[in-house]
PDB file of C-alpha atoms in Angstrom:
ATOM      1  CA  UNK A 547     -26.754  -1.262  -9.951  1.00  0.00           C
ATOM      2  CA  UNK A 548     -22.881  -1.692 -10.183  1.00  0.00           C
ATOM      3  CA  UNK A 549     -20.875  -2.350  -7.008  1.00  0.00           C
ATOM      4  CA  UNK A 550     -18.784   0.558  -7.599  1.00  0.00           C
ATOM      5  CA  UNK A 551     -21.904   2.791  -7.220  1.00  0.00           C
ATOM      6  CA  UNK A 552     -22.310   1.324  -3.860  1.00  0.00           C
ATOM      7  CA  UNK A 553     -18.828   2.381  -2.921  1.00  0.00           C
ATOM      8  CA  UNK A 554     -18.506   5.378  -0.670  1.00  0.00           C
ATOM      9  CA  UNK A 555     -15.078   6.470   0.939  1.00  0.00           C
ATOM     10  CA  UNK A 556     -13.212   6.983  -2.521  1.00  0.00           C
ATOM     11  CA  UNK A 557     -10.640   5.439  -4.428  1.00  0.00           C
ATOM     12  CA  UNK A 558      -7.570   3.299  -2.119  1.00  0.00           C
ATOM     13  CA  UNK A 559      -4.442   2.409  -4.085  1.00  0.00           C
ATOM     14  CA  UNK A 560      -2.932  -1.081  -2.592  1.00  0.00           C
ATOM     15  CA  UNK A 561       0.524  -1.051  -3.709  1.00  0.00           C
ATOM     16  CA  UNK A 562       1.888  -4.911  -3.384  1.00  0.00           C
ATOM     17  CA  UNK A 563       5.216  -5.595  -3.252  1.00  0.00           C
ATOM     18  CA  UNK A 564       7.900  -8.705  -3.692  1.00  0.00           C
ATOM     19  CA  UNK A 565       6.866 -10.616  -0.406  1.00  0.00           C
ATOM     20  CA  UNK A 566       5.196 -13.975   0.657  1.00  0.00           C
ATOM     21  CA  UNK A 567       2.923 -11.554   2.566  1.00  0.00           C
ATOM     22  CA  UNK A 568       1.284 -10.966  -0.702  1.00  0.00           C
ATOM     23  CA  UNK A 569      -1.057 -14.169  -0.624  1.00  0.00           C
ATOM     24  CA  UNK A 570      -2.949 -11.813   1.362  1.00  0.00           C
ATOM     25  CA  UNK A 571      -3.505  -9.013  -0.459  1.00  0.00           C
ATOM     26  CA  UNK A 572      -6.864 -10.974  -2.482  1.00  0.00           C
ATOM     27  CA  UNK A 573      -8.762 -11.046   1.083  1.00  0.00           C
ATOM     28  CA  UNK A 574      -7.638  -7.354   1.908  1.00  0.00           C
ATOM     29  CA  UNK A 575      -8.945  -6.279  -1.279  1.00  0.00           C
ATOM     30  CA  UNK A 576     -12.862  -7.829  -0.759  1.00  0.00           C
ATOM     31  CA  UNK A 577     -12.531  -6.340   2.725  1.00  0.00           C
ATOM     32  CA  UNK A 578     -11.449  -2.783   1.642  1.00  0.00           C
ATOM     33  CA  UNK A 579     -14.779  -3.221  -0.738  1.00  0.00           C
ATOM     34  CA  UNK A 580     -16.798  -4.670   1.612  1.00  0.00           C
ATOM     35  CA  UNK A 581     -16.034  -1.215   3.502  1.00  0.00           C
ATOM     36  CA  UNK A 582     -16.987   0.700   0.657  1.00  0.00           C
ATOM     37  CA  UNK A 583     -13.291   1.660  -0.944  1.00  0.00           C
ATOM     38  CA  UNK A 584     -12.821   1.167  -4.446  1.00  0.00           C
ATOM     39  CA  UNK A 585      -9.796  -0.735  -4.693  1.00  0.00           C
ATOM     40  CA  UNK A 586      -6.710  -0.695  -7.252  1.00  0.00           C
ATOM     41  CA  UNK A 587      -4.163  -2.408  -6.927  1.00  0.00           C
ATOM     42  CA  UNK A 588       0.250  -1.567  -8.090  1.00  0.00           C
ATOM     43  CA  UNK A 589       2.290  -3.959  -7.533  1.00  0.00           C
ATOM     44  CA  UNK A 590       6.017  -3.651  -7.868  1.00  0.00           C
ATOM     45  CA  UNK A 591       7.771  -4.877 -11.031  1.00  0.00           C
ATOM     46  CA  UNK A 592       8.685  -7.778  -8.865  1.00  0.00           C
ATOM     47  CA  UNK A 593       5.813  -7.852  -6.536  1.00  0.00           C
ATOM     48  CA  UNK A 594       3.764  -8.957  -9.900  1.00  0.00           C
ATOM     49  CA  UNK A 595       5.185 -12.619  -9.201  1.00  0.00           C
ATOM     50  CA  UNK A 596       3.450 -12.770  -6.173  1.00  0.00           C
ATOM     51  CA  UNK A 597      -0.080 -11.789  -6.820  1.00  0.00           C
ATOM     52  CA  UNK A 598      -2.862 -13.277  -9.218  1.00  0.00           C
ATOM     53  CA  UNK A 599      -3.195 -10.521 -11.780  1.00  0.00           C
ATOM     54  CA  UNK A 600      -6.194 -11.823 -12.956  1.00  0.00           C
ATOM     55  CA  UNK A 601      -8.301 -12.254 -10.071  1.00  0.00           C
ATOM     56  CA  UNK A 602      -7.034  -8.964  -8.252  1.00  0.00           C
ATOM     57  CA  UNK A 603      -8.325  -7.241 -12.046  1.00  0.00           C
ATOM     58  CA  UNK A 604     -11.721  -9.197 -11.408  1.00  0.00           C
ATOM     59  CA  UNK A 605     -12.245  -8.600  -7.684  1.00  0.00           C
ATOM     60  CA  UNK A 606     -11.399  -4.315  -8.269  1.00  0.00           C
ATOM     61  CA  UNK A 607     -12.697  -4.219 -11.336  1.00  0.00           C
ATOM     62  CA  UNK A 608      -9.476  -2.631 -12.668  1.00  0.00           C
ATOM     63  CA  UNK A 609      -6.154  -3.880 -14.492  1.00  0.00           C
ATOM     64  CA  UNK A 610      -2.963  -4.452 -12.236  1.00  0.00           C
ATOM     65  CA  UNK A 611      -0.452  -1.549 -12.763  1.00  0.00           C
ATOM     66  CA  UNK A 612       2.920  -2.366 -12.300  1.00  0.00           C
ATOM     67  CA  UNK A 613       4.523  -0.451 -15.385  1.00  0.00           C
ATOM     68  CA  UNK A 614       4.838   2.978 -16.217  1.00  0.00           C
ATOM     69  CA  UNK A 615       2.345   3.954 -19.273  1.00  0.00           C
ATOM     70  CA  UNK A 616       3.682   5.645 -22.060  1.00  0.00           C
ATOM     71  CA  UNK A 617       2.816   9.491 -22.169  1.00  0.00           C
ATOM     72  CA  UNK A 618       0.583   9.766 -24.536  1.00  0.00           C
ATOM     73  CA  UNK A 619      -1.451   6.871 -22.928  1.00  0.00           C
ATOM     74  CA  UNK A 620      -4.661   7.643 -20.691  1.00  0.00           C
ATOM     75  CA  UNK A 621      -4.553   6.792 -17.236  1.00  0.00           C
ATOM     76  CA  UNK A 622      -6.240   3.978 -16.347  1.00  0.00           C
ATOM     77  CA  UNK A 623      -7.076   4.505 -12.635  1.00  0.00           C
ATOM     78  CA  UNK A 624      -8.817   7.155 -10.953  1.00  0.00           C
ATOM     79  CA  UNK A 625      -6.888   9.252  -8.232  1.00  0.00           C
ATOM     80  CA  UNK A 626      -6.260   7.700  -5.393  1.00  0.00           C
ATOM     81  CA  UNK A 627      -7.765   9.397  -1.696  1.00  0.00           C
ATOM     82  CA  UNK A 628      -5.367   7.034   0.225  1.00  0.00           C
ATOM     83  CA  UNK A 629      -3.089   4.260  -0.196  1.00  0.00           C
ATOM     84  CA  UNK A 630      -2.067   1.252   1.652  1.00  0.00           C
ATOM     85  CA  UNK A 631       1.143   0.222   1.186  1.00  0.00           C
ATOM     86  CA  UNK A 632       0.819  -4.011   2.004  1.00  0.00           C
ATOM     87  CA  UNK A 633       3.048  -6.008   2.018  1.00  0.00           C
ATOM     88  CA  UNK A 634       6.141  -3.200   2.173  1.00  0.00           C
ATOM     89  CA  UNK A 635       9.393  -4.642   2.093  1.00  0.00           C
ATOM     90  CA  UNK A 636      12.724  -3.426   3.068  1.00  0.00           C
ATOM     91  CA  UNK A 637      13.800  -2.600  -0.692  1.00  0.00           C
ATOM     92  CA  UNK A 638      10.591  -0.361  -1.626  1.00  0.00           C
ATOM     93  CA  UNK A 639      10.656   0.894   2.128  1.00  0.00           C
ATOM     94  CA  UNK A 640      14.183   2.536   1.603  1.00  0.00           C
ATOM     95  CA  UNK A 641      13.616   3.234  -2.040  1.00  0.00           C
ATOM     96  CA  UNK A 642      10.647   5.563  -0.983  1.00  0.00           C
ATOM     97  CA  UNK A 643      12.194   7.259   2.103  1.00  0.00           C
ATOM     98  CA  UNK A 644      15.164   8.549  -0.262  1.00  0.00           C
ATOM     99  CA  UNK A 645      12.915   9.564  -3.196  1.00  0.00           C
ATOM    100  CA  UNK A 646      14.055   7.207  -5.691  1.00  0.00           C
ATOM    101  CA  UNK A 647      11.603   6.400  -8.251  1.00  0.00           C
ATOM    102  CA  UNK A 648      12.225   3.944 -10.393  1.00  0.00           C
ATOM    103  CA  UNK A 649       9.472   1.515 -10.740  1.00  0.00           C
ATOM    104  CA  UNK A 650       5.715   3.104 -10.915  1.00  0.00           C
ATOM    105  CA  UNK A 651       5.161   2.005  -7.323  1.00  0.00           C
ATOM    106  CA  UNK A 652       7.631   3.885  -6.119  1.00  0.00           C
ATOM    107  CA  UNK A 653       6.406   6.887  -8.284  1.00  0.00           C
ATOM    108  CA  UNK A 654       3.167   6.651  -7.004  1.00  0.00           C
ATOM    109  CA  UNK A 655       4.291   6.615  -3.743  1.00  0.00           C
ATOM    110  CA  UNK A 656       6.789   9.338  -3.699  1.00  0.00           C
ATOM    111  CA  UNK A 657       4.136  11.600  -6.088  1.00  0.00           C
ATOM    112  CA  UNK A 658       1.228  11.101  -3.210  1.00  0.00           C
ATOM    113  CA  UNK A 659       3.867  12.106  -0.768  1.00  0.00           C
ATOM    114  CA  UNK A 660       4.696  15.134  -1.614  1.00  0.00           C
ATOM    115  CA  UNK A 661       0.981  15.738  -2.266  1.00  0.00           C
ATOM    116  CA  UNK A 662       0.254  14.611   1.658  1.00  0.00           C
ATOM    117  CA  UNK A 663      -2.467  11.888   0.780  1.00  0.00           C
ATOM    118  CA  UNK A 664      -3.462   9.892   3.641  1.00  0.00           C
ATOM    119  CA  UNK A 665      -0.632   6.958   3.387  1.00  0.00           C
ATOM    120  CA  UNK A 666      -0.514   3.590   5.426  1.00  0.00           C
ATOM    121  CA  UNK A 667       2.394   1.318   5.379  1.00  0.00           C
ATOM    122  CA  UNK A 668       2.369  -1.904   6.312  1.00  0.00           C
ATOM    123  CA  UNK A 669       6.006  -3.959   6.153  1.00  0.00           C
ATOM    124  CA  UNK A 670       5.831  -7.325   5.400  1.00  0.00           C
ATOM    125  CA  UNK A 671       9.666  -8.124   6.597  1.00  0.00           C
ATOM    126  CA  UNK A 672      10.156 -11.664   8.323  1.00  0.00           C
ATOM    127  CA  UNK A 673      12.034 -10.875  11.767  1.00  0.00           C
ATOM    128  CA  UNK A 674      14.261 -13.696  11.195  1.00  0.00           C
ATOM    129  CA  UNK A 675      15.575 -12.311   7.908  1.00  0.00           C
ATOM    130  CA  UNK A 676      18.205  -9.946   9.575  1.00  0.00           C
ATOM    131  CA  UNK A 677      16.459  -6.661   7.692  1.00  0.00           C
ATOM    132  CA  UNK A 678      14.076  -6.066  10.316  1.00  0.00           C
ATOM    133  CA  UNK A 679      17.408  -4.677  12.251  1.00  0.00           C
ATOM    134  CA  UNK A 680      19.338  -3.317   9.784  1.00  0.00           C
ATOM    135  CA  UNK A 681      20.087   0.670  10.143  1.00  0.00           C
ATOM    136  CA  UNK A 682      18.405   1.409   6.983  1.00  0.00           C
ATOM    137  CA  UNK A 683      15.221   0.315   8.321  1.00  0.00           C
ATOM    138  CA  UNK A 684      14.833   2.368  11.320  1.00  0.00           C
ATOM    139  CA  UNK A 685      16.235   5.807   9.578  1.00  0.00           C
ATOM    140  CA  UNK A 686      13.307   5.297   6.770  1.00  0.00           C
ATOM    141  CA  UNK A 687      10.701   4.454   9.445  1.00  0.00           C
ATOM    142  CA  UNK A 688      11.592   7.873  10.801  1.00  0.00           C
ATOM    143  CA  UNK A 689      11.948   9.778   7.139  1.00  0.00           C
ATOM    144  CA  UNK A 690       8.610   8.597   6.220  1.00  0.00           C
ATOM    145  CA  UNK A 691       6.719   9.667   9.240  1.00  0.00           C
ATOM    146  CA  UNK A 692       8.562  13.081   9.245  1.00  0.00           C
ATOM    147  CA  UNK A 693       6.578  13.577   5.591  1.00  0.00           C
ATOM    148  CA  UNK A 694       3.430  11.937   7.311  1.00  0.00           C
ATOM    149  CA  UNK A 695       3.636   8.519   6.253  1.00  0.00           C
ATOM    150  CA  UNK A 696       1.999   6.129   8.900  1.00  0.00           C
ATOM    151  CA  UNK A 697       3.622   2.948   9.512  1.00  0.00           C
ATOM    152  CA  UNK A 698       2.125   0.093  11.162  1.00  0.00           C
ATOM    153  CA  UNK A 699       4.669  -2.310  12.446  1.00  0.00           C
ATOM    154  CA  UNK A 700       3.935  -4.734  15.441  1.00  0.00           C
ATOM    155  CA  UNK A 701       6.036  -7.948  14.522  1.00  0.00           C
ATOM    156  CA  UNK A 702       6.153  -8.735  18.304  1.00  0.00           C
ATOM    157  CA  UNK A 703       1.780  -9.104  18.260  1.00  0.00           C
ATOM    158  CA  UNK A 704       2.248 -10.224  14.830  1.00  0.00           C
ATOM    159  CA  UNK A 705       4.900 -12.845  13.974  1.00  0.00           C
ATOM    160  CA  UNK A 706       7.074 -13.905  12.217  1.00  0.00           C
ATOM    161  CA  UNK A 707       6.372 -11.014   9.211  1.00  0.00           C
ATOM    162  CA  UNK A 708       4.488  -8.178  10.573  1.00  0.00           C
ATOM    163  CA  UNK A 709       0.953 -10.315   9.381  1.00  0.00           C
ATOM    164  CA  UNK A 710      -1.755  -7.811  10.786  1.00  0.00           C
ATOM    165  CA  UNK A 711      -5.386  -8.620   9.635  1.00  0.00           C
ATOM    166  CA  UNK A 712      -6.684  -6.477   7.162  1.00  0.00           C
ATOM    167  CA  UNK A 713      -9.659  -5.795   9.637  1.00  0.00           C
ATOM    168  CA  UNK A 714      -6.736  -3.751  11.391  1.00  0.00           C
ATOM    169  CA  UNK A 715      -4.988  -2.451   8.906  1.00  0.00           C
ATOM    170  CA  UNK A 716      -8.511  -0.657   7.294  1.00  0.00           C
ATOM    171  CA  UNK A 717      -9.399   0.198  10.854  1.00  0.00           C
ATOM    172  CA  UNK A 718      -5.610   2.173  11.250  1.00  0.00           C
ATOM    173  CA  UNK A 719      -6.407   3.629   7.834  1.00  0.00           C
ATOM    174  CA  UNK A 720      -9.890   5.010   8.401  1.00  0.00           C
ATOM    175  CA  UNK A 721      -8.612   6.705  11.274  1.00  0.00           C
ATOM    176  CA  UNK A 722      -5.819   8.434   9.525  1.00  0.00           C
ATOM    177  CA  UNK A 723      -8.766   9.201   6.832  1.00  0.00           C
ATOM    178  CA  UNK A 724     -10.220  11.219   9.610  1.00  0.00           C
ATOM    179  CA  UNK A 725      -7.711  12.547  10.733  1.00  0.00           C
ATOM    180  CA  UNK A 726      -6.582  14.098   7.583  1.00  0.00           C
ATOM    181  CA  UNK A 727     -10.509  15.363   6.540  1.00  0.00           C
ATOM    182  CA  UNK A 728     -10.555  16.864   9.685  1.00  0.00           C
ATOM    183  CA  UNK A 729      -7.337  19.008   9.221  1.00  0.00           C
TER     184      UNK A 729
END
């Protein structure tokens, strides 16, 4: 029998972007199947730099997405139930809270949106970078929960980028799950 017959809380996008946070995303991937999500993985056009294409396709199963496919072409993932949006940095953060949509990240992200999918962010932004306090951030924080968006941001517990354990972060998101079943 096939792992992916084993799985059984649906199908999580993990949409990766530009951030040394991203040498993570690997071990949050085997946990989020360990817990029974089948996992695939967007990265940002940039965020593509930072991941290992290649063994994020072997451990989900699935090929990377970080372009938009032609029309005419298939899709090549199944719907997504939820998505986790780790690492989120500034640029996709602001992107997304203004509806801009021009990488297939940000498509995905503004699409599930507007279709209220359970939807965890997670910013990767190192506190000593300056962005962590620019105006920006704060005003998409509050966008983004206003269209029910969770974010989970605790750089004070977690220094010096936000670097929550994946054990938390699919914790926070299978209470949100709940949440939205039971609504």
């Amino acid at each position: 029998m096939s792992n992916n017959k084993l799985l059984t809380k649906g199908v999580l996008y993990l949409v990766s972007c530009a951030s040394s946070a991203a040498e993570r995303v690997p071990d949050f991937v085997k946990q989020a199947r360990a817990e029974g999500w089948d996992v695939c993985v967007i990265t940002t056009p940039q965020g593509a730099n930072f991941v290992d294409i290649s063994l994020l396709t072997e451990l989900t199963g699935h090929p990377v997405r970080s372009d938009y496919k032609r029309p005419e072409d298939p899709d090549v993932l199944p719907r997504a139930d939820a998505i986790v949006v780790f690492p989120a940095t500034f640029n996709t953060l602001n992107k997304w809270a203004l509806g801009i949509t021009d990488t297939l990240a940000l498509g995905i992200l503004c699409e599930y949106t507007g279709l209220k999918k359970p939807i965890l962010a997670v910013p990767g932004i190192h506190t000593a970078s300056g962005l962590d306090t620019h105006p920006a951030l704060p005003r998409s924080f509050r966008l983004l929960k206003r269209h029910g968006v969770h974010i989970l941001y605790e750089p004070e517990e977690y220094p010096p980028n936000n670097k929550i354990p994946a054990k938390r972060i699919l914790h926070v998101l299978d209470e949100i799950v709940r949440k939205s079943v039971n609504e």
